[in-house]
């Protein structure tokens, strides 16, 4: 009987986790702690965006810069961060995900100090350049590490962490603006920018306590270490074994190989010379579809105007009729607080509701909020007396916009792009998504003042509403749901472009058939 039971369990033990994952596993605290630490590098970007929106008021007064120079110093960080994210893919394949995060913190530390000690505009731009490289590294590596450490059951929850910490950093930046705004003009903005060096030291030290990414360890041939990390970061030992065999298969390592350390060919070791060819020159339909989705979602995240609202919030509130500097900074703090609160909604519902419903409802809400803001600002611009209801409409629309952005459009691009690329293309593929994100962010933030002077401030937000409408159609037609899928299952879902729904149905039917066969087999063996 024991033998029969043994036979029964041996025949049904492995397939069941593959077809019927545990419904509600307990959240893995170790994986949670690792992802939390890695994602905290995103505080650096959030802090810089938040602090610059207020510091620029005092920089303009102190250094007497023009509107064009103001636009450039605000938006150039995004363009500089491109260099960081471009280098991060290769660096993370070379020295590992963990040390790349430490490196990002060190670079940002240097950039924050340079900005804090800047004596003129050129010196400030050098500080922006160095900080931008650090931000690019952090933006690329945090989602990749998090996706590679997370168990499938909570990957959406954990890969939304970078966006949570961007928002937390944003709030810290706004608070820093308000705290130092009472200092003399020439000292206050330097404190605002320079104090950003402190979190980067704490992060660089904290990250050293984390394990290396199991996927990177496998690609390095360090299977024993990878297995230990997977055992700690999976919901069960069965899942750990499944994840290890999936990674080994993706890395071209025979499944039966049980050695602790093996030698890997250079192609796998450094991401391969063929990675860019497979991504850009000769992609499979699946990779082309994935690349379209990743670049598209990152482009639309920024093109729908988030950086204009966050970076230029004091300016927008001034156009809406709020004139005192401290009142503008208080209103900006309300933006930071709202963004931070609502990102928590997304974090807890990404794995329950799924990516698509959150993304689509988020974009729909953003469209309505942008239209409301555009109407309010247009009315205020065309009347010569204060209209309290129009000011209230503008403030409510801005807060609604950042709330809707945070529940979907904020975190989902990072979650989506870090989970849908095949392992071999992941680091470079994600860096392309970040590149699209940063270029668009740079263009939007460096043209906002010129744009609203050209087509009116209301017109600028009507334009962003139009872009968000196109984004809604793009997401609705092209984006499959990825909730609960293993990272290695993704490739099957992509490649059919607009017909992904029929692929999804076929997958579900196949899964149902296999599940039925496994259960039938189990019944036969048990009754034998």
PDB file of N, CA, C and O in Angstrom, residues 419-444:
ATOM      1  N   UNK A 419       8.420  41.222 -16.709  1.00  0.00           N
ATOM      2  CA  UNK A 419       7.969  39.830 -16.616  1.00  0.00           C
ATOM      3  C   UNK A 419       7.720  39.159 -17.961  1.00  0.00           C
ATOM      4  O   UNK A 419       7.521  37.961 -18.009  1.00  0.00           O
ATOM      5  N   UNK A 420       7.731  39.911 -19.082  1.00  0.00           N
ATOM      6  CA  UNK A 420       7.324  39.266 -20.335  1.00  0.00           C
ATOM      7  C   UNK A 420       8.485  38.908 -21.261  1.00  0.00           C
ATOM      8  O   UNK A 420       8.302  38.115 -22.179  1.00  0.00           O
ATOM      9  N   UNK A 421       9.680  39.460 -21.021  1.00  0.00           N
ATOM     10  CA  UNK A 421      10.812  39.107 -21.888  1.00  0.00           C
ATOM     11  C   UNK A 421      11.359  37.721 -21.557  1.00  0.00           C
ATOM     12  O   UNK A 421      11.411  37.347 -20.389  1.00  0.00           O
ATOM     13  N   UNK A 422      11.795  36.955 -22.578  1.00  0.00           N
ATOM     14  CA  UNK A 422      12.516  35.706 -22.293  1.00  0.00           C
ATOM     15  C   UNK A 422      13.803  36.039 -21.525  1.00  0.00           C
ATOM     16  O   UNK A 422      14.357  37.127 -21.685  1.00  0.00           O
ATOM     17  N   UNK A 423      14.274  35.093 -20.710  1.00  0.00           N
ATOM     18  CA  UNK A 423      15.437  35.326 -19.846  1.00  0.00           C
ATOM     19  C   UNK A 423      16.634  35.902 -20.600  1.00  0.00           C
ATOM     20  O   UNK A 423      17.243  36.871 -20.169  1.00  0.00           O
ATOM     21  N   UNK A 424      16.942  35.328 -21.761  1.00  0.00           N
ATOM     22  CA  UNK A 424      18.163  35.724 -22.471  1.00  0.00           C
ATOM     23  C   UNK A 424      18.113  37.180 -22.932  1.00  0.00           C
ATOM     24  O   UNK A 424      19.129  37.846 -23.066  1.00  0.00           O
ATOM     25  N   UNK A 425      16.892  37.677 -23.181  1.00  0.00           N
ATOM     26  CA  UNK A 425      16.744  39.043 -23.716  1.00  0.00           C
ATOM     27  C   UNK A 425      16.310  40.049 -22.649  1.00  0.00           C
ATOM     28  O   UNK A 425      16.106  41.219 -22.944  1.00  0.00           O
ATOM     29  N   UNK A 426      16.154  39.549 -21.391  1.00  0.00           N
ATOM     30  CA  UNK A 426      15.465  40.390 -20.395  1.00  0.00           C
ATOM     31  C   UNK A 426      16.196  41.683 -20.063  1.00  0.00           C
ATOM     32  O   UNK A 426      15.613  42.760 -20.079  1.00  0.00           O
ATOM     33  N   UNK A 427      17.490  41.592 -19.720  1.00  0.00           N
ATOM     34  CA  UNK A 427      18.197  42.802 -19.276  1.00  0.00           C
ATOM     35  C   UNK A 427      18.220  43.859 -20.390  1.00  0.00           C
ATOM     36  O   UNK A 427      17.888  45.020 -20.162  1.00  0.00           O
ATOM     37  N   UNK A 428      18.572  43.432 -21.616  1.00  0.00           N
ATOM     38  CA  UNK A 428      18.643  44.393 -22.721  1.00  0.00           C
ATOM     39  C   UNK A 428      17.255  44.868 -23.140  1.00  0.00           C
ATOM     40  O   UNK A 428      17.067  46.039 -23.478  1.00  0.00           O
ATOM     41  N   UNK A 429      16.272  43.950 -23.116  1.00  0.00           N
ATOM     42  CA  UNK A 429      14.896  44.321 -23.476  1.00  0.00           C
ATOM     43  C   UNK A 429      14.327  45.361 -22.525  1.00  0.00           C
ATOM     44  O   UNK A 429      13.728  46.354 -22.946  1.00  0.00           O
ATOM     45  N   UNK A 430      14.544  45.134 -21.224  1.00  0.00           N
ATOM     46  CA  UNK A 430      14.067  46.108 -20.227  1.00  0.00           C
ATOM     47  C   UNK A 430      14.773  47.448 -20.393  1.00  0.00           C
ATOM     48  O   UNK A 430      14.163  48.498 -20.204  1.00  0.00           O
ATOM     49  N   UNK A 431      16.062  47.399 -20.755  1.00  0.00           N
ATOM     50  CA  UNK A 431      16.778  48.674 -20.921  1.00  0.00           C
ATOM     51  C   UNK A 431      16.205  49.460 -22.108  1.00  0.00           C
ATOM     52  O   UNK A 431      16.199  50.684 -22.105  1.00  0.00           O
ATOM     53  N   UNK A 432      15.656  48.760 -23.115  1.00  0.00           N
ATOM     54  CA  UNK A 432      15.002  49.472 -24.229  1.00  0.00           C
ATOM     55  C   UNK A 432      13.713  50.142 -23.778  1.00  0.00           C
ATOM     56  O   UNK A 432      13.382  51.250 -24.199  1.00  0.00           O
ATOM     57  N   UNK A 433      12.971  49.445 -22.893  1.00  0.00           N
ATOM     58  CA  UNK A 433      11.757  50.047 -22.327  1.00  0.00           C
ATOM     59  C   UNK A 433      12.086  51.294 -21.538  1.00  0.00           C
ATOM     60  O   UNK A 433      11.434  52.347 -21.677  1.00  0.00           O
ATOM     61  N   UNK A 434      13.127  51.197 -20.710  1.00  0.00           N
ATOM     62  CA  UNK A 434      13.552  52.351 -19.902  1.00  0.00           C
ATOM     63  C   UNK A 434      14.024  53.479 -20.818  1.00  0.00           C
ATOM     64  O   UNK A 434      13.743  54.658 -20.565  1.00  0.00           O
ATOM     65  N   UNK A 435      14.721  53.127 -21.915  1.00  0.00           N
ATOM     66  CA  UNK A 435      15.186  54.155 -22.864  1.00  0.00           C
ATOM     67  C   UNK A 435      13.994  54.919 -23.441  1.00  0.00           C
ATOM     68  O   UNK A 435      13.997  56.156 -23.487  1.00  0.00           O
ATOM     69  N   UNK A 436      12.953  54.175 -23.875  1.00  0.00           N
ATOM     70  CA  UNK A 436      11.749  54.834 -24.410  1.00  0.00           C
ATOM     71  C   UNK A 436      11.125  55.734 -23.348  1.00  0.00           C
ATOM     72  O   UNK A 436      10.705  56.864 -23.622  1.00  0.00           O
ATOM     73  N   UNK A 437      11.094  55.230 -22.104  1.00  0.00           N
ATOM     74  CA  UNK A 437      10.515  55.979 -20.989  1.00  0.00           C
ATOM     75  C   UNK A 437      11.260  57.286 -20.754  1.00  0.00           C
ATOM     76  O   UNK A 437      10.672  58.362 -20.631  1.00  0.00           O
ATOM     77  N   UNK A 438      12.597  57.192 -20.703  1.00  0.00           N
ATOM     78  CA  UNK A 438      13.407  58.375 -20.374  1.00  0.00           C
ATOM     79  C   UNK A 438      13.440  59.396 -21.513  1.00  0.00           C
ATOM     80  O   UNK A 438      13.408  60.594 -21.267  1.00  0.00           O
ATOM     81  N   UNK A 439      13.512  58.928 -22.779  1.00  0.00           N
ATOM     82  CA  UNK A 439      13.504  59.871 -23.910  1.00  0.00           C
ATOM     83  C   UNK A 439      12.200  60.653 -23.912  1.00  0.00           C
ATOM     84  O   UNK A 439      12.180  61.882 -24.024  1.00  0.00           O
ATOM     85  N   UNK A 440      11.087  59.920 -23.761  1.00  0.00           N
ATOM     86  CA  UNK A 440       9.778  60.585 -23.774  1.00  0.00           C
ATOM     87  C   UNK A 440       9.653  61.549 -22.602  1.00  0.00           C
ATOM     88  O   UNK A 440       9.191  62.679 -22.757  1.00  0.00           O
ATOM     89  N   UNK A 441      10.107  61.096 -21.422  1.00  0.00           N
ATOM     90  CA  UNK A 441      10.073  61.955 -20.238  1.00  0.00           C
ATOM     91  C   UNK A 441      10.877  63.231 -20.471  1.00  0.00           C
ATOM     92  O   UNK A 441      10.441  64.339 -20.148  1.00  0.00           O
ATOM     93  N   UNK A 442      12.081  63.079 -21.060  1.00  0.00           N
ATOM     94  CA  UNK A 442      12.930  64.242 -21.336  1.00  0.00           C
ATOM     95  C   UNK A 442      12.260  65.210 -22.292  1.00  0.00           C
ATOM     96  O   UNK A 442      12.246  66.424 -22.064  1.00  0.00           O
ATOM     97  N   UNK A 443      11.679  64.678 -23.376  1.00  0.00           N
ATOM     98  CA  UNK A 443      11.020  65.538 -24.372  1.00  0.00           C
ATOM     99  C   UNK A 443       9.839  66.276 -23.731  1.00  0.00           C
ATOM    100  O   UNK A 443       9.672  67.492 -23.899  1.00  0.00           O
ATOM    101  N   UNK A 444       9.001  65.542 -22.978  1.00  0.00           N
ATOM    102  CA  UNK A 444       7.822  66.153 -22.356  1.00  0.00           C
ATOM    103  C   UNK A 444       8.230  67.234 -21.355  1.00  0.00           C
ATOM    104  O   UNK A 444       7.700  68.349 -21.366  1.00  0.00           O
TER     105      UNK A 444
END
